Structures are given as C-alpha cells and as structure tokens.
Amino acid sequence: MKLLLSAPFLNGNEWKYIQDCLDTGWVSSVGKYVSLFEQQVADYVGAKYGVACVNGTAALHISLMIAGVKAGDYVILPNVTFIASANAIKYVGAEPILIDACAATWQMDLDLLANFLAEKTEIDAAGNCLLKENKQRISAIMPVHILGNMGDMTQLLAIAKKHHLSIIEDSTEALGSTFEGKFAGTFGTLGCFSFNGNKIITTGGGGVVVTDDERLAKKAKHLTTQAKSHKTEYIHDEIGYNYRLVNILAALGVAQLEQLPHFLERKIAISGCYNQALSSFPNVSFQAVLPQVKENHWLYTFQHPQAQELLKYLNQQGIESRPLWLPMNQLSMFADAIFVSEKNISAHLYQTCLSIPCSVNITAEEQAYVVAQIKNGLSLT
Ligand SMILES: *Cc1c(COP(=O)(O)O)cnc(C)c1O
C-alpha cells in the first residue's frame, strides 16, 4: 500500500470549469474565474476583499509591502513555521524576530512575546515600536496558524495594540479555522491563504490576500499586476510584480471551494478516528486546541518521543510521513536572528512531532492500516 500525506481531491466541478476556460479561450491572467475566486474566498471568511496571487508566498510578500513593513524593520514571527513566512520578511528587507512555540498548542508563545515586547521595546515620539538595544523599528507581527490550529487571538490583538504593531496573518494552512466564530485570516490588517497542492483546497499553486481595507485591496491588485496605471498605455507608476493567478487555476479554485464544507467534515472525521486509535498508545500526545478554536484539521500531526525512528519506519512501509519544519533559528540564513525562548520548545517539537496521511479521501481501512503500522513501528523502537 502507498499512502500520500495530503493529496488533492478533485471530484467536483474542476473539469467543467477548466473546460469552460479552454472553450472560451480565457486561460491566462484575465477571466471571470479570477474575480469569482477572489470574491468567494473573501466571502467565505467574511472579509470584504480578496486579491488572487500566484502562490501563498507571493501573497505574504505583497501583504508585508502594503502593510508598510520597510527595509531595516523587524517583524515578529513564530520560530516554528514553513520557510516561506520567513523568506517573505527577507524579501522586503526586514528581519524576523523569532518567538518560540507554546508547548501545548504549538503556536507562537504569546506570553513569551508579551514579556519580550514589554522588556525590550519602547514606543518613540512618532508612535513606532523600537527595539531598545539598537532603536530599530518593529513594524508587524506575522502569526502563523500552523497545522490549521490557532493561538489566543484576543491576547494577540491586545499585544499588537499595546505595542503599535500591525498584524499580517499567515493563514495559509488555516482556511476554515475559526477563533470565537471568526475566521483565520480576518484578525489582522491582511490575511494570506495558499492553495498549493497539499493545502486543504488547491489550485495547483495559488494564493489569496484578504482584507477589509479597500485601499489595501486596490494596492495589492495593483502591485500583483505590474503596477500598470493606464488602461491601454504601458504606463507603470512603481515597481510591480507579475504575481497574478491565471484563470484556469482560479477555475480549479472555484470548484474546490464548493467542496470545502465537505472537506472540513472529512478532516474532522479523519482526525477523530486517529485520535481515538492513537490515544491508547503509550507516550502519544496531541496538540492542545483552545476552547475558542475550531481548527480545520488540515494536517494530522501527533507527538511521540520516538517520532524520528517512527518516521523512518512509516516511510519505508509506503506511508508518507513528515516531521514538523526544522525551526527557523536552526537554518543558516536565520541563525543570527533574535530568538526569544526559555526552553527551546521548537527544537523539542521538531524532534517529537510527525504528520501522517490524512487526505480527504483516505478510507477507514487505510487509516486502520496506518495505525497498525504505527503500532508495529513503536514496538520495534
Ligand atoms: C504553504 C505555506 C506557505 C506558502 O504557500 P505557497 O502557496 O506554497 O507559496 C506559507 N506559509 C506556510 C506556513 C505554509 O504552510
């Protein structure tokens, strides 16, 4: 048996909508599915505007630019995230300040963040938050809702307000997750989604920026489409980017979004099934979910002291399994970044977490097989 970690499920109107693009010739960067997909993503999460991008990384890059993050600034980022969040910060010439993870929820440790900001920063006359030691500005916080779980957004909003920081959400993994009924991606000035092949819905590759701010939405559209300022003439009023999502892929997205409620139901069932089976295994633990949070259960991940050995074993058995990302502070490019930590929970999570197959169409038999192989693997370690 060969089981993929998180494969796309394409059994809705994908063919129909893509065929429509081919039949009408609207295959490229203009077409009705682009604006439809943008609006539908925004409507789904309860934001006013959506701007499609070529991928989630581009969505993060553009969001940081238009949120006013400047070269030489710092941006607060969880140390446990996928590299794209940290890279986007570097694209605008800023530096991440890396915050260790909370041992329970695996999200950014907000108590640690609050203490760091209280002790190490000051607000200048212009209202900027400065790092005391070098007077460099901290301009934003980029929370990352890893694995579709969320931290305490009430606490995060209070911290951001107190220290004059804007919030740009990396909600690339969290489409459909909510905190007190409000969707991930709608807490900050801007929220970013990814529709890469392994995400909860996919466009093959794609992203969307959501915001309630009309000016920022227009700015995002402008920058992602070469900053063209004249309808027919090639006049551009700043350095722009070709970060468009093409119509064919947006068509795929529209079809996928129709199935999202069903995918979310499946993800809940899949993780419920694994939780039940694995909770009887010794030394297995799970990420804590705050009572205010309803997660999308995007990527099923659990913790075990022998995760590394188990990973190797499962992959040998054809069960695609992955560790959590190597923490950002352990990568050469970010080895010198400020890392705020007491117990280096990030390193511990990296050593002990593993993700296992949880595609929308995984069957009960396949899940039982994964569980049986985990049992075998653990008896060998
Ligand atoms: C997937 C992902 C991204 C980037 O998305 P792409 O569409 O692959 O560019 C960014 N941040 C996190 C946390 C992700 O998981």
PDB file of C-alpha atoms in Angstrom, residues 40-221:
ATOM      1  CA  GLN A  40     -15.698  33.744  -2.967  1.00  0.00           C
ATOM      2  CA  VAL A  41     -12.651  33.302  -0.744  1.00  0.00           C
ATOM      3  CA  ALA A  42     -13.276  36.727   0.803  1.00  0.00           C
ATOM      4  CA  ASP A  43     -16.989  35.962   1.294  1.00  0.00           C
ATOM      5  CA  TYR A  44     -16.235  32.580   2.810  1.00  0.00           C
ATOM      6  CA  VAL A  45     -14.004  34.009   5.537  1.00  0.00           C
ATOM      7  CA  GLY A  46     -16.105  37.141   5.969  1.00  0.00           C
ATOM      8  CA  ALA A  47     -13.615  39.653   4.571  1.00  0.00           C
ATOM      9  CA  LYS A  48     -14.598  42.461   2.199  1.00  0.00           C
ATOM     10  CA  TYR A  49     -11.917  41.997  -0.456  1.00  0.00           C
ATOM     11  CA  GLY A  50      -9.802  39.206  -1.904  1.00  0.00           C
ATOM     12  CA  VAL A  51      -6.828  39.527  -4.249  1.00  0.00           C
ATOM     13  CA  ALA A  52      -5.577  36.415  -6.030  1.00  0.00           C
ATOM     14  CA  CYS A  53      -1.844  35.720  -6.208  1.00  0.00           C
ATOM     15  CA  VAL A  54       0.364  33.203  -7.953  1.00  0.00           C
ATOM     16  CA  ASN A  55       1.040  31.432  -4.623  1.00  0.00           C
ATOM     17  CA  GLY A  56       0.864  31.900  -0.875  1.00  0.00           C
ATOM     18  CA  THR A  57       4.438  33.141  -0.646  1.00  0.00           C
ATOM     19  CA  ALA A  58       3.656  35.976  -3.078  1.00  0.00           C
ATOM     20  CA  ALA A  59       0.559  36.776  -1.007  1.00  0.00           C
ATOM     21  CA  LEU A  60       2.765  37.137   2.084  1.00  0.00           C
ATOM     22  CA  HIS A  61       5.327  39.257   0.222  1.00  0.00           C
ATOM     23  CA  ILE A  62       2.744  41.687  -1.131  1.00  0.00           C
ATOM     24  CA  SER A  63       0.964  41.882   2.236  1.00  0.00           C
ATOM     25  CA  LEU A  64       4.160  42.842   4.060  1.00  0.00           C
ATOM     26  CA  MET A  65       4.885  45.513   1.448  1.00  0.00           C
ATOM     27  CA  ILE A  66       1.497  47.153   1.609  1.00  0.00           C
ATOM     28  CA  ALA A  67       1.259  46.903   5.389  1.00  0.00           C
ATOM     29  CA  GLY A  68       4.202  49.306   5.448  1.00  0.00           C
ATOM     30  CA  VAL A  69       6.989  46.977   6.530  1.00  0.00           C
ATOM     31  CA  LYS A  70      10.201  48.684   5.413  1.00  0.00           C
ATOM     32  CA  ALA A  71      13.774  47.576   4.836  1.00  0.00           C
ATOM     33  CA  GLY A  72      15.595  47.516   8.168  1.00  0.00           C
ATOM     34  CA  ASP A  73      12.418  46.789  10.173  1.00  0.00           C
ATOM     35  CA  TYR A  74      11.817  43.764  12.333  1.00  0.00           C
ATOM     36  CA  VAL A  75       8.767  41.521  12.002  1.00  0.00           C
ATOM     37  CA  ILE A  76       7.715  39.187  14.817  1.00  0.00           C
ATOM     38  CA  LEU A  77       7.386  35.586  13.594  1.00  0.00           C
ATOM     39  CA  PRO A  78       6.908  32.177  15.248  1.00  0.00           C
ATOM     40  CA  ASN A  79      10.095  30.095  15.138  1.00  0.00           C
ATOM     41  CA  VAL A  80       8.058  27.051  14.112  1.00  0.00           C
ATOM     42  CA  THR A  81       6.792  27.755  10.623  1.00  0.00           C
ATOM     43  CA  PHE A  82       7.383  26.911   6.990  1.00  0.00           C
ATOM     44  CA  ILE A  83      10.288  28.809   5.422  1.00  0.00           C
ATOM     45  CA  ALA A  84       8.008  30.904   3.160  1.00  0.00           C
ATOM     46  CA  SER A  85       6.892  33.123   6.064  1.00  0.00           C
ATOM     47  CA  ALA A  86      10.481  33.987   6.980  1.00  0.00           C
ATOM     48  CA  ASN A  87      11.557  34.402   3.361  1.00  0.00           C
ATOM     49  CA  ALA A  88       8.740  36.868   2.672  1.00  0.00           C
ATOM     50  CA  ILE A  89      10.044  39.014   5.539  1.00  0.00           C
ATOM     51  CA  LYS A  90      13.507  38.981   3.947  1.00  0.00           C
ATOM     52  CA  TYR A  91      12.058  39.887   0.523  1.00  0.00           C
ATOM     53  CA  VAL A  92      11.062  43.302   1.880  1.00  0.00           C
ATOM     54  CA  GLY A  93      14.470  43.770   3.506  1.00  0.00           C
ATOM     55  CA  ALA A  94      13.196  43.194   7.040  1.00  0.00           C
ATOM     56  CA  GLU A  95      14.442  40.734   9.680  1.00  0.00           C
ATOM     57  CA  PRO A  96      12.344  38.255  11.641  1.00  0.00           C
ATOM     58  CA  ILE A  97      12.366  38.189  15.430  1.00  0.00           C
ATOM     59  CA  LEU A  98      11.676  34.529  16.144  1.00  0.00           C
ATOM     60  CA  ILE A  99       9.378  33.599  19.019  1.00  0.00           C
ATOM     61  CA  ASP A 100       9.441  30.095  20.471  1.00  0.00           C
ATOM     62  CA  ALA A 101       6.380  27.867  20.342  1.00  0.00           C
ATOM     63  CA  CYS A 102       3.861  27.159  23.077  1.00  0.00           C
ATOM     64  CA  ALA A 103       4.409  23.555  24.233  1.00  0.00           C
ATOM     65  CA  ALA A 104       0.663  22.877  24.353  1.00  0.00           C
ATOM     66  CA  THR A 105      -0.788  24.449  21.183  1.00  0.00           C
ATOM     67  CA  TRP A 106       2.480  24.519  19.147  1.00  0.00           C
ATOM     68  CA  GLN A 107       1.561  28.050  18.028  1.00  0.00           C
ATOM     69  CA  MET A 108       3.644  31.152  18.842  1.00  0.00           C
ATOM     70  CA  ASP A 109       4.046  31.521  22.637  1.00  0.00           C
ATOM     71  CA  LEU A 110       2.148  34.741  23.315  1.00  0.00           C
ATOM     72  CA  ASP A 111       3.246  35.082  26.963  1.00  0.00           C
ATOM     73  CA  LEU A 112       6.845  34.951  25.801  1.00  0.00           C
ATOM     74  CA  LEU A 113       6.047  37.549  23.133  1.00  0.00           C
ATOM     75  CA  ALA A 114       4.289  39.838  25.614  1.00  0.00           C
ATOM     76  CA  ASN A 115       7.249  39.708  28.031  1.00  0.00           C
ATOM     77  CA  PHE A 116       9.772  40.302  25.273  1.00  0.00           C
ATOM     78  CA  LEU A 117       7.932  43.358  23.973  1.00  0.00           C
ATOM     79  CA  ALA A 118       7.392  44.743  27.470  1.00  0.00           C
ATOM     80  CA  GLU A 119      11.051  44.400  28.451  1.00  0.00           C
ATOM     81  CA  LYS A 120      12.958  45.031  25.243  1.00  0.00           C
ATOM     82  CA  THR A 121      10.989  47.625  23.329  1.00  0.00           C
ATOM     83  CA  GLU A 122       9.845  51.242  23.680  1.00  0.00           C
ATOM     84  CA  ILE A 123       7.472  53.500  21.774  1.00  0.00           C
ATOM     85  CA  ASP A 124       9.070  56.607  20.217  1.00  0.00           C
ATOM     86  CA  ALA A 125       7.523  60.067  19.797  1.00  0.00           C
ATOM     87  CA  ALA A 126       6.145  59.131  16.374  1.00  0.00           C
ATOM     88  CA  GLY A 127       4.419  56.065  17.843  1.00  0.00           C
ATOM     89  CA  ASN A 128       6.820  53.468  16.460  1.00  0.00           C
ATOM     90  CA  CYS A 129       7.761  50.381  18.434  1.00  0.00           C
ATOM     91  CA  LEU A 130      11.566  50.270  18.705  1.00  0.00           C
ATOM     92  CA  LEU A 131      13.908  47.592  19.936  1.00  0.00           C
ATOM     93  CA  LYS A 132      15.706  49.411  22.789  1.00  0.00           C
ATOM     94  CA  GLU A 133      19.148  47.936  22.113  1.00  0.00           C
ATOM     95  CA  ASN A 134      19.520  49.320  18.569  1.00  0.00           C
ATOM     96  CA  LYS A 135      16.480  51.597  18.054  1.00  0.00           C
ATOM     97  CA  GLN A 136      15.383  49.584  15.030  1.00  0.00           C
ATOM     98  CA  ARG A 137      11.670  49.563  14.359  1.00  0.00           C
ATOM     99  CA  ILE A 138       9.446  46.525  14.838  1.00  0.00           C
ATOM    100  CA  SER A 139       6.566  47.085  12.447  1.00  0.00           C
ATOM    101  CA  ALA A 140       4.395  43.975  12.434  1.00  0.00           C
ATOM    102  CA  ILE A 141       3.542  40.589  13.869  1.00  0.00           C
ATOM    103  CA  MET A 142       3.040  37.691  11.498  1.00  0.00           C
ATOM    104  CA  PRO A 143       1.224  34.915  13.388  1.00  0.00           C
ATOM    105  CA  VAL A 144       1.217  31.606  11.528  1.00  0.00           C
ATOM    106  CA  HIS A 145      -1.717  29.320  12.297  1.00  0.00           C
ATOM    107  CA  ILE A 146       0.343  26.190  11.954  1.00  0.00           C
ATOM    108  CA  LEU A 147      -1.454  22.990  11.001  1.00  0.00           C
ATOM    109  CA  GLY A 148      -4.703  24.950  10.982  1.00  0.00           C
ATOM    110  CA  ASN A 149      -4.731  25.386  14.761  1.00  0.00           C
ATOM    111  CA  MET A 150      -4.816  28.905  16.258  1.00  0.00           C
ATOM    112  CA  GLY A 151      -3.459  30.693  19.307  1.00  0.00           C
ATOM    113  CA  ASP A 152      -5.374  33.080  21.555  1.00  0.00           C
ATOM    114  CA  MET A 153      -6.299  35.815  19.080  1.00  0.00           C
ATOM    115  CA  THR A 154      -7.793  38.041  21.793  1.00  0.00           C
ATOM    116  CA  GLN A 155      -4.429  38.086  23.546  1.00  0.00           C
ATOM    117  CA  LEU A 156      -2.563  38.621  20.272  1.00  0.00           C
ATOM    118  CA  LEU A 157      -4.751  41.581  19.292  1.00  0.00           C
ATOM    119  CA  ALA A 158      -4.197  43.163  22.718  1.00  0.00           C
ATOM    120  CA  ILE A 159      -0.423  42.734  22.421  1.00  0.00           C
ATOM    121  CA  ALA A 160      -0.400  44.227  18.928  1.00  0.00           C
ATOM    122  CA  LYS A 161      -2.463  47.213  20.034  1.00  0.00           C
ATOM    123  CA  LYS A 162      -0.346  47.892  23.107  1.00  0.00           C
ATOM    124  CA  HIS A 163       2.876  47.938  21.089  1.00  0.00           C
ATOM    125  CA  HIS A 164       1.533  49.670  17.947  1.00  0.00           C
ATOM    126  CA  LEU A 165       2.133  46.673  15.698  1.00  0.00           C
ATOM    127  CA  SER A 166       0.065  45.634  12.721  1.00  0.00           C
ATOM    128  CA  ILE A 167      -0.902  42.013  12.206  1.00  0.00           C
ATOM    129  CA  ILE A 168      -0.436  40.172   8.929  1.00  0.00           C
ATOM    130  CA  GLU A 169      -1.749  36.646   9.253  1.00  0.00           C
ATOM    131  CA  ASP A 170      -0.038  33.735   7.602  1.00  0.00           C
ATOM    132  CA  SER A 171      -3.266  31.763   7.473  1.00  0.00           C
ATOM    133  CA  THR A 172      -2.024  29.699   4.540  1.00  0.00           C
ATOM    134  CA  GLU A 173      -2.749  26.454   6.405  1.00  0.00           C
ATOM    135  CA  ALA A 174      -5.880  27.585   8.178  1.00  0.00           C
ATOM    136  CA  LEU A 175      -8.655  28.118   5.626  1.00  0.00           C
ATOM    137  CA  GLY A 176     -11.854  27.305   7.518  1.00  0.00           C
ATOM    138  CA  SER A 177     -10.390  27.544  11.034  1.00  0.00           C
ATOM    139  CA  THR A 178     -12.098  29.925  13.450  1.00  0.00           C
ATOM    140  CA  PHE A 179     -11.485  31.631  16.801  1.00  0.00           C
ATOM    141  CA  GLU A 180     -14.715  32.541  18.616  1.00  0.00           C
ATOM    142  CA  GLY A 181     -16.517  32.028  15.319  1.00  0.00           C
ATOM    143  CA  LYS A 182     -14.314  34.474  13.385  1.00  0.00           C
ATOM    144  CA  PHE A 183     -12.273  33.052  10.525  1.00  0.00           C
ATOM    145  CA  ALA A 184      -8.482  32.825  10.462  1.00  0.00           C
ATOM    146  CA  GLY A 185      -7.182  35.488   8.090  1.00  0.00           C
ATOM    147  CA  THR A 186      -9.605  38.180   9.266  1.00  0.00           C
ATOM    148  CA  PHE A 187      -7.957  39.225  12.536  1.00  0.00           C
ATOM    149  CA  GLY A 188      -5.134  41.270  11.062  1.00  0.00           C
ATOM    150  CA  THR A 189      -4.862  44.091   8.565  1.00  0.00           C
ATOM    151  CA  LEU A 190      -4.296  41.441   5.922  1.00  0.00           C
ATOM    152  CA  GLY A 191      -4.620  37.646   5.834  1.00  0.00           C
ATOM    153  CA  CYS A 192      -2.907  35.283   3.397  1.00  0.00           C
ATOM    154  CA  PHE A 193      -4.056  31.920   2.059  1.00  0.00           C
ATOM    155  CA  SER A 194      -2.250  29.308  -0.007  1.00  0.00           C
ATOM    156  CA  PHE A 195      -3.774  26.859  -2.462  1.00  0.00           C
ATOM    157  CA  ASN A 196      -0.712  24.735  -3.019  1.00  0.00           C
ATOM    158  CA  GLY A 197      -1.320  21.071  -3.834  1.00  0.00           C
ATOM    159  CA  ASN A 198      -1.064  19.885  -0.227  1.00  0.00           C
ATOM    160  CA  LYS A 199      -3.349  22.516   1.346  1.00  0.00           C
ATOM    161  CA  ILE A 200      -6.978  21.896   2.314  1.00  0.00           C
ATOM    162  CA  ILE A 201      -8.160  23.119  -1.097  1.00  0.00           C
ATOM    163  CA  THR A 202      -5.858  23.587  -4.068  1.00  0.00           C
ATOM    164  CA  THR A 203      -5.457  25.479  -7.324  1.00  0.00           C
ATOM    165  CA  GLY A 204      -2.279  23.541  -8.117  1.00  0.00           C
ATOM    166  CA  GLY A 205      -0.471  26.660  -6.964  1.00  0.00           C
ATOM    167  CA  GLY A 206      -2.083  29.863  -5.834  1.00  0.00           C
ATOM    168  CA  GLY A 207      -2.847  32.280  -3.050  1.00  0.00           C
ATOM    169  CA  VAL A 208      -5.283  34.961  -1.958  1.00  0.00           C
ATOM    170  CA  VAL A 209      -4.814  38.047   0.207  1.00  0.00           C
ATOM    171  CA  VAL A 210      -7.937  39.083   2.140  1.00  0.00           C
ATOM    172  CA  THR A 211      -8.596  42.431   3.803  1.00  0.00           C
ATOM    173  CA  ASP A 212     -11.423  44.759   4.814  1.00  0.00           C
ATOM    174  CA  ASP A 213      -9.447  47.787   3.680  1.00  0.00           C
ATOM    175  CA  GLU A 214     -10.399  48.909   0.174  1.00  0.00           C
ATOM    176  CA  ARG A 215      -7.243  50.973  -0.267  1.00  0.00           C
ATOM    177  CA  LEU A 216      -5.022  47.998   0.611  1.00  0.00           C
ATOM    178  CA  ALA A 217      -7.002  45.664  -1.644  1.00  0.00           C
ATOM    179  CA  LYS A 218      -6.537  48.048  -4.585  1.00  0.00           C
ATOM    180  CA  LYS A 219      -2.878  48.419  -3.771  1.00  0.00           C
ATOM    181  CA  ALA A 220      -2.447  44.625  -3.646  1.00  0.00           C
ATOM    182  CA  LYS A 221      -4.164  44.217  -7.021  1.00  0.00           C
TER     183      LYS A 221
END
